[in-house]
JSON list of C-alpha atoms and ligand atoms in Angstrom, two decimals:
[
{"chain": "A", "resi": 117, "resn": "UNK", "atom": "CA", "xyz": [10.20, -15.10, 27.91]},
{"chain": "A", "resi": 118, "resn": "UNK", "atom": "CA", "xyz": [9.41, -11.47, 26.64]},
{"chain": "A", "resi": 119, "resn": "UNK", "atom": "CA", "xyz": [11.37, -8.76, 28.16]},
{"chain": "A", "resi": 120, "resn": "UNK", "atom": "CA", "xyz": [10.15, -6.77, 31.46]},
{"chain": "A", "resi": 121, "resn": "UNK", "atom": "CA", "xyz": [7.30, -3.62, 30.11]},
{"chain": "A", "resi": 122, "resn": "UNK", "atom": "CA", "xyz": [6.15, -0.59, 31.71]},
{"chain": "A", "resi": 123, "resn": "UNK", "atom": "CA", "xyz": [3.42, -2.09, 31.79]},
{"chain": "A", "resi": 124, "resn": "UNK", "atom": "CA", "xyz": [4.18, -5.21, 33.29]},
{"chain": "A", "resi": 125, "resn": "UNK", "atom": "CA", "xyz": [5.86, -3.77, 35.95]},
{"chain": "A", "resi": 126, "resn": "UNK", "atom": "CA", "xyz": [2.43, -1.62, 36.68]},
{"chain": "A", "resi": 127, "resn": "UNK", "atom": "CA", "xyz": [0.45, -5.32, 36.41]},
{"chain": "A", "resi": 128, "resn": "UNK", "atom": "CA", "xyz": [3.22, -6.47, 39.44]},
{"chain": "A", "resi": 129, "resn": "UNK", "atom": "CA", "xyz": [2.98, -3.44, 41.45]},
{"chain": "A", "resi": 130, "resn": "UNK", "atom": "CA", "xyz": [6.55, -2.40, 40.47]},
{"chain": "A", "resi": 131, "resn": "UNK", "atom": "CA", "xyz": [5.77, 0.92, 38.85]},
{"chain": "A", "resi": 132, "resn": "UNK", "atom": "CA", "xyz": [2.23, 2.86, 40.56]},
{"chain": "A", "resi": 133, "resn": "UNK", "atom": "CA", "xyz": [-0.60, 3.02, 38.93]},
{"chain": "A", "resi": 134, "resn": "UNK", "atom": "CA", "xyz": [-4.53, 3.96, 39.90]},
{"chain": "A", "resi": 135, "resn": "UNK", "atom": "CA", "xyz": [-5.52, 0.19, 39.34]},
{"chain": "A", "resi": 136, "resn": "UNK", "atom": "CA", "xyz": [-8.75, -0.06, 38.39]},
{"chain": "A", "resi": 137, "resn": "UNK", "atom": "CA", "xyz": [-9.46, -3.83, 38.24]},
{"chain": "A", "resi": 138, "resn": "UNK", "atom": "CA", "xyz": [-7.07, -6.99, 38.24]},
{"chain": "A", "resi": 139, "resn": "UNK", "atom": "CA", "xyz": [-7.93, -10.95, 38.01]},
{"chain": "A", "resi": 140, "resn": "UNK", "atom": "CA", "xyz": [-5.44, -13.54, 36.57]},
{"chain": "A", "resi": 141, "resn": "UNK", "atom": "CA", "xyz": [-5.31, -12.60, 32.80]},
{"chain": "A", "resi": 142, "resn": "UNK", "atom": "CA", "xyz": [-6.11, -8.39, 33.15]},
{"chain": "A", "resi": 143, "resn": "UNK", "atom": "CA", "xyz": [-5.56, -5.25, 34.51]},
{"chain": "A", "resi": 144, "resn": "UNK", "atom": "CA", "xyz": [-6.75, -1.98, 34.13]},
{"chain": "A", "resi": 145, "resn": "UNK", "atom": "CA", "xyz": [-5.63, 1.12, 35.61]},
{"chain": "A", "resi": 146, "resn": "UNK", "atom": "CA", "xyz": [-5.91, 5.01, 34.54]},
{"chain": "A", "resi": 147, "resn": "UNK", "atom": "CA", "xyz": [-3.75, 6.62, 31.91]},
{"chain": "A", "resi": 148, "resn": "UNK", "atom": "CA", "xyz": [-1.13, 8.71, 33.32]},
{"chain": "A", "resi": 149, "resn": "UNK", "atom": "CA", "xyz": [-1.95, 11.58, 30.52]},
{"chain": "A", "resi": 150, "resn": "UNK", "atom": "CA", "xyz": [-5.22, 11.15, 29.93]},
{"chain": "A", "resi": 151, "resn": "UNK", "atom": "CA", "xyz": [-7.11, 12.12, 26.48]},
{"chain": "A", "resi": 152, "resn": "UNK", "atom": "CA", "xyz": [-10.61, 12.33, 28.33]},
{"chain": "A", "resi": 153, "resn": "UNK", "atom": "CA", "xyz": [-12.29, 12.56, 31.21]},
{"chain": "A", "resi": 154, "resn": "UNK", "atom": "CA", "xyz": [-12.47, 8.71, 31.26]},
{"chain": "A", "resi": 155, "resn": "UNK", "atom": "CA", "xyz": [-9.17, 6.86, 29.96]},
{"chain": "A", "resi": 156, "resn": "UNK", "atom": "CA", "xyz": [-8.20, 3.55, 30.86]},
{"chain": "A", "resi": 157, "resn": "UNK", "atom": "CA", "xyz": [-5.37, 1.47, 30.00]},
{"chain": "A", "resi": 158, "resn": "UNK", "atom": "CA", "xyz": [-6.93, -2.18, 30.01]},
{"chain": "A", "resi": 159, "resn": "UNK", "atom": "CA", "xyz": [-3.77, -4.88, 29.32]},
{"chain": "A", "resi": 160, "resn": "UNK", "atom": "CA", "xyz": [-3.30, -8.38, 29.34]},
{"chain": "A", "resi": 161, "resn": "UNK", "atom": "CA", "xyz": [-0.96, -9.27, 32.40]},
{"chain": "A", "resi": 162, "resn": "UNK", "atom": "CA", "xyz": [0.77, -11.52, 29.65]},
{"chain": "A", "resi": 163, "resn": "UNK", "atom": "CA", "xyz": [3.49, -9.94, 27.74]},
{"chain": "A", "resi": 164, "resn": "UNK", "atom": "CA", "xyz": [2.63, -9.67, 24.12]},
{"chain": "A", "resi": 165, "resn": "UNK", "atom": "CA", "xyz": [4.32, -6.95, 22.50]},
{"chain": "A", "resi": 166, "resn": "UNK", "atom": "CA", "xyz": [1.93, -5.91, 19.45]},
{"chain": "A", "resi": 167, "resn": "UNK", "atom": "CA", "xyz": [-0.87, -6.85, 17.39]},
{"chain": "A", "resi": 168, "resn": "UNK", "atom": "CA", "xyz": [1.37, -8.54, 15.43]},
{"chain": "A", "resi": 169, "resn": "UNK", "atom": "CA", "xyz": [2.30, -10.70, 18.10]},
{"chain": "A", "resi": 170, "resn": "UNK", "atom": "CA", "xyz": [-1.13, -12.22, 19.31]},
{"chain": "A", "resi": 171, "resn": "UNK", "atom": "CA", "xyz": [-1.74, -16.38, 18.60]},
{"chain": "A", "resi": 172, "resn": "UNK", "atom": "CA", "xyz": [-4.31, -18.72, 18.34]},
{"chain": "A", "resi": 173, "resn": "UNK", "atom": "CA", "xyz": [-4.27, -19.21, 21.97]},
{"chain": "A", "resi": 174, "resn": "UNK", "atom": "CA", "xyz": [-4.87, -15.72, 23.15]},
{"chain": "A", "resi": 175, "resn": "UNK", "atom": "CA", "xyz": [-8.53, -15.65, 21.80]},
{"chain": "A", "resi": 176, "resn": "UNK", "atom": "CA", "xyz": [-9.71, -16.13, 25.58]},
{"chain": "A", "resi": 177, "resn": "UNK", "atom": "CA", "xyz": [-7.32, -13.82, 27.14]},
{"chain": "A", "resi": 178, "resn": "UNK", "atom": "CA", "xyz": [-8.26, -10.76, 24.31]},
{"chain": "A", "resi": 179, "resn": "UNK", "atom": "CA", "xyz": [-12.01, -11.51, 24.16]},
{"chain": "A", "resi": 180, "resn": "UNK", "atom": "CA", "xyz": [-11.62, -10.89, 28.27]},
{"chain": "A", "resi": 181, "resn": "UNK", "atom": "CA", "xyz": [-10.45, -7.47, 27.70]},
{"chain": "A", "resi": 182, "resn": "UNK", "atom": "CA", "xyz": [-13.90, -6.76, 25.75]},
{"chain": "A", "resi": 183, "resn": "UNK", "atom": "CA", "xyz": [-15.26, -8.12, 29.12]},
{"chain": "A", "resi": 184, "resn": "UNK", "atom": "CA", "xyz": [-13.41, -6.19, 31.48]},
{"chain": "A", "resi": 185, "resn": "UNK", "atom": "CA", "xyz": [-14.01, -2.93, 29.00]},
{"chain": "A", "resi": 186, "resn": "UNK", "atom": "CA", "xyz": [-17.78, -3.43, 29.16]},
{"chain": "A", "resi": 187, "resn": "UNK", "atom": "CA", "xyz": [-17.56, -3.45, 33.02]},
{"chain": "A", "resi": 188, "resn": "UNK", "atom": "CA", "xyz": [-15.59, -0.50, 33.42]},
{"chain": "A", "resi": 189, "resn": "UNK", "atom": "CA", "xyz": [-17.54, 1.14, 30.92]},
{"chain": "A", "resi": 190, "resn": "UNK", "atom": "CA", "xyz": [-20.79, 0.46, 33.48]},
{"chain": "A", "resi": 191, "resn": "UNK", "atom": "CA", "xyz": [-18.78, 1.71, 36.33]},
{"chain": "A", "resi": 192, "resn": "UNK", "atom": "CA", "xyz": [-17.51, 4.48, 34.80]},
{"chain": "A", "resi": 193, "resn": "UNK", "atom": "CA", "xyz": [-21.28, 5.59, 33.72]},
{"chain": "A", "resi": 194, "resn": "UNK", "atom": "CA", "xyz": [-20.18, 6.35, 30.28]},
{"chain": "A", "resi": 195, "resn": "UNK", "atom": "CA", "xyz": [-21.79, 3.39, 28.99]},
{"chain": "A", "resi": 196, "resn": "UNK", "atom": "CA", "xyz": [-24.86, 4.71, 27.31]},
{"chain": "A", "resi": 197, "resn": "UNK", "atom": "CA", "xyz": [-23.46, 7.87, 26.30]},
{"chain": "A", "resi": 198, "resn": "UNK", "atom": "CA", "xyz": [-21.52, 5.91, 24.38]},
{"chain": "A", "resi": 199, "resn": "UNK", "atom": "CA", "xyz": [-17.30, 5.50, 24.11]},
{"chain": "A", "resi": 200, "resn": "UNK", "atom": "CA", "xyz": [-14.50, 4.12, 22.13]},
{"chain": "A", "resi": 201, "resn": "UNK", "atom": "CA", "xyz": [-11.97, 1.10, 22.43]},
{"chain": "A", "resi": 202, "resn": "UNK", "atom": "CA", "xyz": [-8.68, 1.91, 20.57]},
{"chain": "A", "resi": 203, "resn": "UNK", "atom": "CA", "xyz": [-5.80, -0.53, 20.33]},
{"chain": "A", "resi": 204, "resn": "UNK", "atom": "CA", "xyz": [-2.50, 0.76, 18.77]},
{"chain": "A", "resi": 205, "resn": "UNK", "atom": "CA", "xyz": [-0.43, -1.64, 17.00]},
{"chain": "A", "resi": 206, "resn": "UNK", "atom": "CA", "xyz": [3.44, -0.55, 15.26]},
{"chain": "A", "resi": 207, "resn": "UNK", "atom": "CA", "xyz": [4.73, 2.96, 14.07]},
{"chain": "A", "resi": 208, "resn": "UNK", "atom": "CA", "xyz": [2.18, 4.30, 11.68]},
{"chain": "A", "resi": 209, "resn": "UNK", "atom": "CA", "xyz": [-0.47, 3.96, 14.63]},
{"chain": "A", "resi": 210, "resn": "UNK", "atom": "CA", "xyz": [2.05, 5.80, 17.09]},
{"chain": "A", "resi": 211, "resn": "UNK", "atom": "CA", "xyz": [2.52, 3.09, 19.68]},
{"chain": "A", "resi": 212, "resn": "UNK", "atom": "CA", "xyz": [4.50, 4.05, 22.98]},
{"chain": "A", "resi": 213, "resn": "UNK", "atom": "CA", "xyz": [4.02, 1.16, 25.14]},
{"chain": "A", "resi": 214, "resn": "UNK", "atom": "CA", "xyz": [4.75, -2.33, 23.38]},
{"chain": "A", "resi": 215, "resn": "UNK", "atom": "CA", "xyz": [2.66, -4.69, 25.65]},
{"chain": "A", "resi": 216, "resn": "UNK", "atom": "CA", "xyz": [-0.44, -4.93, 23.74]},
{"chain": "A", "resi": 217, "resn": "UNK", "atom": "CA", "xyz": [-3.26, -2.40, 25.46]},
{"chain": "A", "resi": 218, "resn": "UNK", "atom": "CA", "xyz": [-6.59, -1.48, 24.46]},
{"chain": "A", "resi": 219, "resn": "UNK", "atom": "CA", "xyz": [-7.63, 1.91, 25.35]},
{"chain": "A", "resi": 220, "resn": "UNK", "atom": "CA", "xyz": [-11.08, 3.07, 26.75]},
{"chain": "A", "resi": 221, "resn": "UNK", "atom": "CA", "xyz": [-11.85, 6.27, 26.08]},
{"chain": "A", "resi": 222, "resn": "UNK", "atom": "CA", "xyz": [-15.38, 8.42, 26.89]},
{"chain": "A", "resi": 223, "resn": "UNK", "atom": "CA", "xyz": [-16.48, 11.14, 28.97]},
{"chain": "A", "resi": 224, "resn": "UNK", "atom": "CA", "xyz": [-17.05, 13.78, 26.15]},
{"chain": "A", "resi": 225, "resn": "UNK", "atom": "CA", "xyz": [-18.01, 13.57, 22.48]},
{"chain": "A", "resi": 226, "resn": "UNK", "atom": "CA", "xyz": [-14.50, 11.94, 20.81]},
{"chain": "A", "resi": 227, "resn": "UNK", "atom": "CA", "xyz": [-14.81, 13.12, 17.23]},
{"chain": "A", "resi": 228, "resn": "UNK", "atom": "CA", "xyz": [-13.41, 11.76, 14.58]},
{"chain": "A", "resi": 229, "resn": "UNK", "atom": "CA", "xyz": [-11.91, 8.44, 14.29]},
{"chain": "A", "resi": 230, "resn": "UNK", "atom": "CA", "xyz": [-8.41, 9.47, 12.90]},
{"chain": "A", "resi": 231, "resn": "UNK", "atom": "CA", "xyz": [-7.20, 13.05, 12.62]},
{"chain": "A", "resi": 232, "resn": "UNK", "atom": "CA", "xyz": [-6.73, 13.88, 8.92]},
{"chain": "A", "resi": 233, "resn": "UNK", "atom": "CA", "xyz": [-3.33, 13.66, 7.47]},
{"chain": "A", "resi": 234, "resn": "UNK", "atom": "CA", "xyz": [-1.18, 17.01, 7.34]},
{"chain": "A", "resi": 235, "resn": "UNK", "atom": "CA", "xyz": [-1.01, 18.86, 4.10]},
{"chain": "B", "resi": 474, "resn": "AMP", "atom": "P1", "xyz": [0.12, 3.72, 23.03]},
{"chain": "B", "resi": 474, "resn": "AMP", "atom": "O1", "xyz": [0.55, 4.96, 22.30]},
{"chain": "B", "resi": 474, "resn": "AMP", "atom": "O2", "xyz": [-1.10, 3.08, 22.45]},
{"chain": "B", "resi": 474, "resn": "AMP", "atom": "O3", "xyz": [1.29, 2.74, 23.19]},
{"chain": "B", "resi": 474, "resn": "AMP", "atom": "O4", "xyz": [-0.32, 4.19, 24.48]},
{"chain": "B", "resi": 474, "resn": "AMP", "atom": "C1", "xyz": [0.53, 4.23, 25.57]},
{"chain": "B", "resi": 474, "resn": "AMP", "atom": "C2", "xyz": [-0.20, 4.94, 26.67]},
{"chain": "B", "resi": 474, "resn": "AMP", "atom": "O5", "xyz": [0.44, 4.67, 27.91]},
{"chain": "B", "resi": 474, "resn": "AMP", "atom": "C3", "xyz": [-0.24, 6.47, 26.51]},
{"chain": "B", "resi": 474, "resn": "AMP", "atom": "O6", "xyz": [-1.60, 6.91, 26.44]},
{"chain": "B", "resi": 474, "resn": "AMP", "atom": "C4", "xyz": [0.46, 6.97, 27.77]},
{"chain": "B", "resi": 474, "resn": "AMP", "atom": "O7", "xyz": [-0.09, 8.16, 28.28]},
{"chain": "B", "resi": 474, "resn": "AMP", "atom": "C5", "xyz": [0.29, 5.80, 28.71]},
{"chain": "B", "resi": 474, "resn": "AMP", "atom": "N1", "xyz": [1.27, 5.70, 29.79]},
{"chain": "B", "resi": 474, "resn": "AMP", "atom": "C6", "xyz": [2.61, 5.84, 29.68]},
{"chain": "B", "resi": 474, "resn": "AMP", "atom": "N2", "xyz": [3.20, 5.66, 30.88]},
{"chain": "B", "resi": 474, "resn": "AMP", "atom": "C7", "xyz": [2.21, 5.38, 31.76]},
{"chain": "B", "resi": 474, "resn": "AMP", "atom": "C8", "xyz": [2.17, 5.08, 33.16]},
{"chain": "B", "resi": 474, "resn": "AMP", "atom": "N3", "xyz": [3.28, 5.02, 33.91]},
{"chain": "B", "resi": 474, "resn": "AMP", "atom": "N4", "xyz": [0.96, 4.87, 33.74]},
{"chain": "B", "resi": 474, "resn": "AMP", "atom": "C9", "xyz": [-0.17, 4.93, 33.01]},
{"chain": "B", "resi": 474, "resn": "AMP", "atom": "N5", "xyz": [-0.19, 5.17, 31.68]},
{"chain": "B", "resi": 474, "resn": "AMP", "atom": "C10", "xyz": [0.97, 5.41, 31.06]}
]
């Protein structure tokens, strides 16, 4: 059993959050410092720490987050302007939070992929 997350206290109502949407494997809620007008924290309610950490037997639970993206997406209205799903996985990538998130992001014109390393 993986250790108690930030974010799995959010998924039990431990910690507040703006919750978003919730079923058995997911839940999304807003991002407490948000990088656009829309961003969304969508995470499995299953601890898995990382990238790194996802098996075989997750393929169901991760495809779901796709779903749950795409829905949000539509309820946000940012669908056909267009947005971007961002998952951060280990140190070079900057990840905070290790219970595996994806992040949707839209609401204004995001730019470049990846900011250009410092000279
Ligand atoms: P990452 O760098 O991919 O691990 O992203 C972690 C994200 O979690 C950041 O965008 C934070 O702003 C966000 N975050 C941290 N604490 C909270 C919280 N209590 N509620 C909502 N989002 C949070």
């Amino acid at each position: 059993m993986n250790e108690e997350t930030l974010f799995s206290k959010i998924v039990k109502g431990e910690i507040p959050a703006e919750i978003l949407y919730q079923d058995e494997q997911v839940t999304a809620f807003r991002d407490i410092n948000p990088q656009a007008p829309t961003h969304i924290l969508i995470v499995p309610n299953k601890i898995i720490p990382t990238v790194n950490d996802v098996e075989e037997t997750d393929e169901a639970l991760l495809g779901r987050l796709f779903i749950v993206a795409r829905k949000l997406a539509e309820q946000e209205e940012i669908a056909e302007d267009g947005y971007r799903l961002l998952v951060n996985c280990g140190r070079n990538a900057n990840q905070e939070v290790f219970h595996l998130h994806m992040h949707l992001l839209g609401g204004r014109q995001l730019g470049p992929m990846v900011s250009r390393p410092r000279r």
